[in-house]
Amino acid sequence: MIGKRGAGLALLGAGVIGLTAGCGTQTAPATTPSLHRQTAPLSTSLVTPQGTWAVTVMGGSATSENNFWQVFVRPAGASRWSLVTPEGVADNGGLVATGGAGGTSVLVGFRPSQALAFSPLAVSSDTGKNWTPGLLDADLADVPDAMAAAPSGQTLALLSDGSIEAAATAGAAAAGQWSRLTTLSALAASAPGRSCGLGAVNAVSFGINNVPMAAGSCVRRGVAGVFADTGGAWQAAGPVLPGGFGGDQVQVLGLTRTADGNAALLAAGSDLLAAWSDGGHWTVSGPVASGGVSASGFGADGSVWVLLGGGRAETISGPGSSWQALPPVPAGTAALAPGAGSGGYDALAVSGSKLTVWQLTAGAWAKVQVINVPIQYGSSS
């Protein structure tokens, strides 16, 4: 379903990389005009060499702390999903996942809930069969791309107050050896931050040559806030959007590393855009009407999917392609994930403690698996 501004455009933009992290609630500098911040919900999926991972919430009411976040994996070459949520830590606050260094592991962060004031971490290199604990002594942000790991092992964490923490290696991250990379105020006060009127940081990633990247929400209309930390100085690294979006505040909802550079999901007014960078220029898709994002994610090849209201789902495969509407998703669908074969998607639908996996086959959704998750209501863990 194409939005009001027409076809996609390949446009030059600064092509580098950026990062984010913090603690508390992000607050835009007092001098900035009004910004109605948009972020993507935590439910998502990601693809690593180990397999395809999905993060979603199950159970009951968050108010009564009967919401329990879960991690599922479909190992590479397999067709069935398994429950692999790290045990022993309360996960009511939400989970954030990212591929580990070199794609050989996956890193999961627990957002604080109840009495926790820090974010426990867990790392697995065997598709979730075993988990090694780690620690971030701060409050992970409530966004799906709040963590990122470079092939070198350097790891970034975006905190709730918009600060970004960095760990030099995967081992340092697990050991709790983090240091401050930047704060929201410092990034907003930088030349590119002032140029866009940065109001919030929504995602971190790495670009070409392991350059840390950060992306967020800009007050200045028509500007996409993507930043790269090159040599200790932040530079603008985002796409230039078509002129039809000059009157819209632009907010980056997702940012990820790809084999060739980066992929991003942006909200511009009431539309969504996908964009891809090869490290030198950005290609921007045509728009698709949003109406509110309930979940989103990226494929390993830079493909993008979004769940929207009314059972709508849209996907786009990469530069030069157009948004494609999927058949209305099954009731309760909380996340999509790229299918096990070539093309296609799985829909993961939640009802209480039951996860139903639907597969898109010949233009229709077919039920292929049911997983009953052992939830202990009232346990808050």
Short mmCIF file of C-alpha atoms in Angstrom, two decimals:
data_model
loop_
_atom_site.label_atom_id
_atom_site.label_comp_id
_atom_site.label_asym_id
_atom_site.label_seq_id
_atom_site.Cartn_x
_atom_site.Cartn_y
_atom_site.Cartn_z
CA MET A 1 0.00 0.00 0.00
CA ILE A 2 1.78 3.11 -1.25
CA GLY A 3 1.53 6.40 0.61
CA LYS A 4 0.78 9.79 -0.82
CA ARG A 5 4.20 10.80 -2.12
CA GLY A 6 4.87 8.19 -4.81
CA ALA A 7 7.84 6.17 -5.92
CA GLY A 8 11.19 5.51 -4.22
CA LEU A 9 14.30 7.50 -4.96
CA ALA A 10 17.99 6.75 -4.86
CA LEU A 11 19.55 9.78 -3.21
CA LEU A 12 23.00 10.77 -2.06
CA GLY A 13 23.54 11.08 1.66
CA ALA A 14 26.42 10.91 4.08
CA GLY A 15 27.30 7.24 4.45
CA VAL A 16 29.04 6.32 7.66
CA ILE A 17 27.96 4.85 10.98
CA GLY A 18 26.61 5.71 14.49
CA LEU A 19 25.63 4.67 18.04
CA THR A 20 23.49 5.25 21.20
CA ALA A 21 22.91 4.43 24.96
CA GLY A 22 21.67 5.92 28.30
CA CYS A 23 19.73 5.72 31.59
CA GLY A 24 16.34 7.23 32.62
CA THR A 25 13.81 9.01 30.44
CA GLN A 26 15.06 10.87 27.38
CA THR A 27 14.39 14.59 27.60
CA ALA A 28 14.97 16.89 24.64
CA PRO A 29 16.90 20.09 25.33
CA ALA A 30 14.57 22.76 26.69
CA THR A 31 15.21 25.11 23.78
CA THR A 32 13.84 22.74 21.13
CA PRO A 33 10.32 23.05 19.68
CA SER A 34 7.72 20.38 20.22
CA LEU A 35 8.51 16.80 19.18
CA HIS A 36 5.98 13.98 19.34
CA ARG A 37 8.45 11.13 19.66
CA GLN A 38 7.74 7.85 17.89
CA THR A 39 9.55 4.60 18.66
CA ALA A 40 9.16 1.00 17.55
CA PRO A 41 7.76 -1.51 20.07
CA LEU A 42 10.17 -4.15 21.41
CA SER A 43 8.57 -7.11 19.58
CA THR A 44 10.84 -7.92 16.64
CA SER A 45 12.88 -10.54 14.83
CA LEU A 46 16.47 -10.70 13.60
CA VAL A 47 18.58 -13.03 11.51
CA THR A 48 22.11 -14.22 12.40
CA PRO A 49 24.27 -17.02 10.95
CA GLN A 50 22.98 -19.18 13.84
CA GLY A 51 19.36 -18.76 12.84
CA THR A 52 16.33 -16.50 13.02
CA TRP A 53 15.36 -15.06 16.40
CA ALA A 54 12.09 -13.54 17.59
CA VAL A 55 11.35 -11.48 20.70
CA THR A 56 7.80 -10.96 21.91
CA VAL A 57 5.70 -10.62 25.05
CA MET A 58 3.33 -13.31 26.29
CA GLY A 59 1.13 -13.96 29.30
CA GLY A 60 -1.25 -11.38 30.72
CA SER A 61 -1.47 -7.85 32.01
CA ALA A 62 1.64 -5.70 32.35
CA THR A 63 -0.11 -3.77 35.13
CA SER A 64 -0.22 -6.90 37.30
CA GLU A 65 3.29 -7.93 36.13
CA ASN A 66 1.94 -11.00 34.36
CA ASN A 67 3.60 -10.02 31.08
CA PHE A 68 6.60 -12.23 30.32
CA TRP A 69 8.95 -11.52 27.42
CA GLN A 70 10.23 -14.52 25.49
CA VAL A 71 12.96 -15.39 22.99
CA PHE A 72 12.37 -17.96 20.24
CA VAL A 73 14.82 -19.28 17.65
CA ARG A 74 14.54 -21.18 14.40
CA PRO A 75 18.06 -22.54 13.80
CA ALA A 76 19.61 -22.09 10.38
CA GLY A 77 18.40 -24.86 8.07
CA ALA A 78 15.52 -25.81 10.39
CA SER A 79 11.80 -25.21 9.91
CA ARG A 80 10.60 -25.30 13.53
CA TRP A 81 10.88 -22.76 16.32
CA SER A 82 12.05 -23.37 19.90
CA LEU A 83 11.64 -21.43 23.14
CA VAL A 84 15.10 -20.35 24.39
CA THR A 85 14.43 -17.49 26.83
CA PRO A 86 17.35 -17.07 29.27
CA GLU A 87 16.24 -18.16 32.73
CA GLY A 88 16.71 -16.74 36.19
CA VAL A 89 16.04 -13.03 35.58
CA ALA A 90 12.75 -11.13 35.67
CA ASP A 91 11.91 -10.10 32.11
CA ASN A 92 8.69 -8.12 32.64
CA GLY A 93 10.49 -4.95 31.56
CA GLY A 94 11.18 -6.30 28.09
CA LEU A 95 14.02 -7.91 26.15
CA VAL A 96 16.42 -6.49 23.56
CA ALA A 97 18.44 -8.78 21.27
CA THR A 98 21.27 -8.31 18.79
CA GLY A 99 23.65 -10.52 16.88
CA GLY A 100 27.00 -10.95 18.65
CA ALA A 101 30.52 -10.39 17.35
CA GLY A 102 31.02 -11.92 13.93
CA GLY A 103 27.57 -13.46 13.99
CA THR A 104 28.78 -16.33 16.18
CA SER A 105 26.50 -15.49 19.10
CA VAL A 106 23.40 -13.58 20.14
CA LEU A 107 23.27 -11.04 22.96
CA VAL A 108 20.08 -10.46 24.95
CA GLY A 109 19.54 -7.57 27.35
CA PHE A 110 16.88 -7.44 30.08
CA ARG A 111 15.24 -4.07 30.62
CA PRO A 112 14.87 -3.29 34.32
CA SER A 113 11.57 -4.11 36.00
CA GLN A 114 10.31 -4.22 39.56
CA ALA A 115 13.26 -3.39 41.85
CA LEU A 116 16.03 -3.76 39.27
CA ALA A 117 18.05 -0.64 38.47
CA PHE A 118 20.38 -2.30 35.94
CA SER A 119 20.14 -4.50 32.84
CA PRO A 120 21.33 -8.10 33.10
CA LEU A 121 22.72 -9.56 29.87
CA ALA A 122 22.89 -13.09 28.46
CA VAL A 123 25.02 -14.41 25.58
CA SER A 124 24.58 -17.67 23.66
CA SER A 125 26.77 -19.19 20.96
CA ASP A 126 24.73 -22.39 20.52
CA THR A 127 21.28 -21.15 19.42
CA GLY A 128 20.07 -20.57 22.96
CA LYS A 129 20.86 -23.99 24.43
CA ASN A 130 23.19 -22.37 26.96
CA TRP A 131 23.48 -18.78 28.16
CA THR A 132 26.40 -16.95 29.78
CA PRO A 133 25.38 -14.07 32.07
CA GLY A 134 26.66 -10.51 31.71
CA LEU A 135 25.89 -7.06 33.07
CA LEU A 136 25.09 -3.52 32.00
CA ASP A 137 24.96 -1.43 35.16
CA ALA A 138 22.37 0.93 33.64
CA ASP A 139 18.85 1.03 32.23
CA LEU A 140 18.56 -0.19 28.61
CA ALA A 141 16.31 1.92 26.40
CA ASP A 142 12.83 0.67 25.53
CA VAL A 143 13.55 0.23 21.80
CA PRO A 144 14.41 -2.89 19.76
CA ASP A 145 17.76 -1.55 18.48
CA ALA A 146 19.09 -0.50 21.89
CA MET A 147 22.12 -2.80 21.49
CA ALA A 148 24.54 -3.47 18.66
CA ALA A 149 27.72 -5.50 18.23
CA ALA A 150 30.41 -5.03 15.59
CA PRO A 151 32.34 -7.89 13.95
CA SER A 152 35.32 -6.66 15.99
CA GLY A 153 33.42 -7.37 19.20
CA GLN A 154 32.85 -3.74 20.19
CA THR A 155 29.37 -3.43 21.68
CA LEU A 156 27.04 -0.47 22.10
CA ALA A 157 24.11 0.00 24.46
CA LEU A 158 21.53 2.78 24.32
CA LEU A 159 20.19 3.81 27.70
CA SER A 160 16.76 5.12 28.60
CA ASP A 161 18.05 8.69 29.00
CA GLY A 162 19.57 8.71 25.51
CA SER A 163 23.17 8.12 26.61
CA ILE A 164 25.27 5.52 24.81
CA GLU A 165 27.63 3.11 26.52
CA ALA A 166 30.41 1.21 24.75
CA ALA A 167 32.35 -1.94 25.57
CA ALA A 168 35.61 -2.65 23.72
CA THR A 169 34.95 -6.38 23.28
CA ALA A 170 32.20 -8.92 23.78
CA GLY A 171 34.07 -10.18 26.84
CA ALA A 172 34.22 -6.69 28.29
CA ALA A 173 30.50 -6.25 27.74
CA ALA A 174 29.74 -9.51 29.53
CA ALA A 175 32.03 -8.50 32.40
CA GLY A 176 30.25 -5.18 32.85
CA GLN A 177 33.21 -3.12 31.58
CA TRP A 178 31.31 -0.32 29.87
CA SER A 179 32.27 3.32 29.35
CA ARG A 180 30.28 6.38 28.29
CA LEU A 181 30.48 7.12 24.55
CA THR A 182 28.14 10.09 24.53
CA THR A 183 25.00 11.55 26.06
CA LEU A 184 21.85 12.84 24.43
CA SER A 185 22.80 16.40 25.39
CA ALA A 186 26.31 16.06 23.94
CA LEU A 187 25.06 14.53 20.69
CA ALA A 188 22.33 17.15 20.40
CA ALA A 189 24.93 19.89 20.95
CA SER A 190 27.23 18.55 18.21
CA ALA A 191 27.13 20.22 14.79
CA PRO A 192 24.97 17.50 13.17
CA GLY A 193 22.79 17.28 16.27
CA ARG A 194 22.09 21.00 16.18
CA SER A 195 21.45 20.82 12.44
CA CYS A 196 18.61 18.32 12.89
CA GLY A 197 17.39 19.52 16.29
CA LEU A 198 17.97 16.10 17.85
CA GLY A 199 15.32 15.37 20.46
CA ALA A 200 15.83 11.66 21.19
CA VAL A 201 18.06 8.72 20.32
CA ASN A 202 16.17 5.64 19.14
CA ALA A 203 18.76 3.17 17.83
CA VAL A 204 22.44 2.25 17.74
CA SER A 205 24.38 0.27 15.18
CA PHE A 206 27.73 -0.03 13.43
CA GLY A 207 28.61 0.91 9.89
CA ILE A 208 31.42 0.19 7.48
CA ASN A 209 34.79 -0.29 9.23
CA ASN A 210 33.04 -0.80 12.58
CA VAL A 211 32.13 2.87 12.92
CA PRO A 212 29.63 3.40 15.79
CA MET A 213 26.32 4.88 14.66
CA ALA A 214 23.31 6.42 16.38
CA ALA A 215 19.93 7.47 15.05
CA GLY A 216 16.94 9.28 16.47
CA SER A 217 14.18 11.85 16.23
CA CYS A 218 14.75 15.34 14.83
CA VAL A 219 12.73 18.45 15.53
CA ARG A 220 13.84 20.12 12.30
CA ARG A 221 11.47 19.03 9.58
CA GLY A 222 12.67 16.98 6.62
CA VAL A 223 15.94 15.90 8.26
CA ALA A 224 16.79 12.26 9.08
CA GLY A 225 18.93 12.04 12.21
CA VAL A 226 21.60 9.39 11.59
CA PHE A 227 25.06 10.05 13.02
CA ALA A 228 28.50 8.39 12.80
CA ASP A 229 31.31 8.63 15.35
CA THR A 230 34.42 9.05 13.20
CA GLY A 231 37.63 9.65 15.07
CA GLY A 232 35.80 10.81 18.18
CA ALA A 233 33.66 13.40 16.39
CA TRP A 234 30.02 12.92 15.43
CA GLN A 235 29.12 13.53 11.79
CA ALA A 236 25.84 13.55 9.91
CA ALA A 237 25.45 10.18 8.17
CA GLY A 238 21.79 10.01 7.21
CA PRO A 239 19.87 9.95 3.93
CA VAL A 240 18.55 13.01 2.15
CA LEU A 241 14.79 12.55 1.84
CA PRO A 242 12.61 13.46 -1.14
CA GLY A 243 11.37 17.03 -1.13
CA GLY A 244 7.80 15.97 -0.42
CA PHE A 245 8.84 15.22 3.17
CA GLY A 246 10.26 18.67 3.87
CA GLY A 247 7.30 19.53 6.12
CA ASP A 248 7.47 16.36 8.23
CA GLN A 249 9.45 15.58 11.35
CA VAL A 250 11.52 12.49 10.59
CA GLN A 251 12.20 9.82 13.20
CA VAL A 252 14.41 6.76 12.79
CA LEU A 253 12.54 3.76 14.19
CA GLY A 254 15.21 1.16 13.41
CA LEU A 255 18.83 0.93 12.28
CA THR A 256 20.82 -2.21 11.58
CA ARG A 257 24.07 -3.32 10.02
CA THR A 258 23.95 -5.24 6.72
CA ALA A 259 26.62 -7.00 4.67
CA ASP A 260 27.03 -3.86 2.53
CA GLY A 261 26.37 -1.09 5.03
CA ASN A 262 23.18 -0.26 6.91
CA ALA A 263 19.40 -0.43 6.64
CA ALA A 264 16.98 1.92 8.38
CA LEU A 265 13.26 2.29 8.99
CA LEU A 266 12.03 5.89 9.20
CA ALA A 267 8.74 7.55 10.09
CA ALA A 268 8.06 10.77 8.19
CA GLY A 269 4.74 12.28 9.13
CA SER A 270 2.11 9.57 8.59
CA ASP A 271 4.33 7.55 6.24
CA LEU A 272 7.10 4.99 6.63
CA LEU A 273 10.26 4.84 4.53
CA ALA A 274 13.04 2.27 4.28
CA ALA A 275 16.57 3.30 3.43
CA TRP A 276 19.80 1.49 2.68
CA SER A 277 23.40 2.72 2.76
CA ASP A 278 26.43 1.15 1.11
CA GLY A 279 28.77 3.38 3.11
CA GLY A 280 28.84 6.02 0.39
CA HIS A 281 25.25 6.84 -0.48
CA TRP A 282 21.73 6.05 0.64
CA THR A 283 18.85 4.65 -1.39
CA VAL A 284 15.45 5.67 -0.06
CA SER A 285 12.26 3.72 -0.77
CA GLY A 286 8.91 5.10 -1.68
CA PRO A 287 6.53 5.66 1.24
CA VAL A 288 3.91 3.38 2.72
CA ALA A 289 1.05 4.75 4.84
CA SER A 290 1.61 3.87 8.48
CA GLY A 291 -1.27 4.38 10.88
CA GLY A 292 0.96 3.17 13.72
CA VAL A 293 3.68 0.50 13.93
CA SER A 294 2.99 -2.42 16.28
CA ALA A 295 6.20 -4.34 15.43
CA SER A 296 9.04 -4.19 12.94
CA GLY A 297 12.27 -5.90 11.99
CA PHE A 298 15.02 -6.49 9.45
CA GLY A 299 16.17 -9.49 7.44
CA ALA A 300 19.82 -10.44 6.96
CA ASP A 301 19.70 -9.09 3.40
CA GLY A 302 18.43 -5.67 4.44
CA SER A 303 14.78 -6.49 3.92
CA VAL A 304 12.30 -4.72 6.22
CA TRP A 305 8.92 -5.77 7.61
CA VAL A 306 6.34 -3.84 9.61
CA LEU A 307 3.13 -4.80 11.39
CA LEU A 308 0.51 -2.06 11.24
CA GLY A 309 -3.04 -1.62 12.50
CA GLY A 310 -6.00 -3.66 11.31
CA GLY A 311 -4.02 -6.79 10.54
CA ARG A 312 -1.89 -5.02 7.93
CA ALA A 313 1.68 -6.09 7.22
CA GLU A 314 4.07 -4.57 4.69
CA THR A 315 7.49 -5.77 3.54
CA ILE A 316 10.20 -4.44 1.27
CA SER A 317 13.12 -6.52 0.03
CA GLY A 318 15.82 -3.92 -0.51
CA PRO A 319 17.08 -1.03 -2.63
CA GLY A 320 15.07 -0.49 -5.80
CA SER A 321 12.09 -2.52 -4.61
CA SER A 322 8.62 -1.41 -3.54
CA TRP A 323 6.57 -2.05 -0.42
CA GLN A 324 4.43 -5.17 -0.72
CA ALA A 325 1.32 -5.82 1.34
CA LEU A 326 1.05 -9.30 2.83
CA PRO A 327 -2.33 -11.02 3.25
CA PRO A 328 -4.02 -9.91 6.51
CA VAL A 329 -2.03 -11.52 9.31
CA PRO A 330 -3.57 -14.09 11.67
CA ALA A 331 -5.25 -12.79 14.83
CA GLY A 332 -2.78 -12.16 17.65
CA THR A 333 0.25 -11.80 15.38
CA ALA A 334 2.96 -10.14 17.48
CA ALA A 335 5.92 -10.38 15.11
CA LEU A 336 6.95 -11.53 11.65
CA ALA A 337 10.16 -13.33 10.74
CA PRO A 338 11.73 -14.11 7.36
CA GLY A 339 10.76 -17.62 6.30
CA ALA A 340 13.04 -20.65 6.38
CA GLY A 341 12.99 -21.02 2.60
CA SER A 342 13.65 -18.47 -0.09
CA GLY A 343 11.27 -15.58 0.44
CA GLY A 344 8.11 -15.75 2.53
CA TYR A 345 7.46 -14.97 6.16
CA ASP A 346 6.42 -16.66 9.39
CA ALA A 347 3.82 -14.92 11.57
CA LEU A 348 4.17 -15.50 15.32
CA ALA A 349 0.77 -15.13 16.99
CA VAL A 350 0.34 -14.92 20.75
CA SER A 351 -2.63 -15.89 22.90
CA GLY A 352 -1.79 -16.00 26.60
CA SER A 353 0.88 -18.65 27.01
CA LYS A 354 0.41 -20.15 23.53
CA LEU A 355 2.51 -19.19 20.51
CA THR A 356 1.15 -20.23 17.12
CA VAL A 357 3.44 -20.11 14.11
CA TRP A 358 1.83 -19.43 10.73
CA GLN A 359 3.67 -19.74 7.44
CA LEU A 360 2.85 -17.76 4.32
CA THR A 361 2.41 -20.33 1.58
CA ALA A 362 0.93 -19.72 -1.87
CA GLY A 363 -0.52 -16.40 -0.76
CA ALA A 364 -2.25 -17.75 2.38
CA TRP A 365 -1.30 -18.25 6.03
CA ALA A 366 -1.06 -21.89 7.14
CA LYS A 367 -0.67 -23.01 10.77
CA VAL A 368 2.57 -25.01 11.08
CA GLN A 369 3.44 -25.11 14.81
CA VAL A 370 2.11 -24.46 18.30
CA ILE A 371 4.38 -23.84 21.31
CA ASN A 372 2.91 -23.85 24.82
CA VAL A 373 5.13 -21.66 26.98
CA PRO A 374 5.29 -22.65 30.69
CA ILE A 375 4.37 -19.34 32.30
CA GLN A 376 3.97 -19.14 36.08
CA TYR A 377 1.51 -16.30 36.49
CA GLY A 378 2.17 -14.21 39.56
CA SER A 379 5.85 -15.20 39.68
CA SER A 380 7.14 -12.05 37.85
CA SER A 381 10.21 -13.89 36.59
#
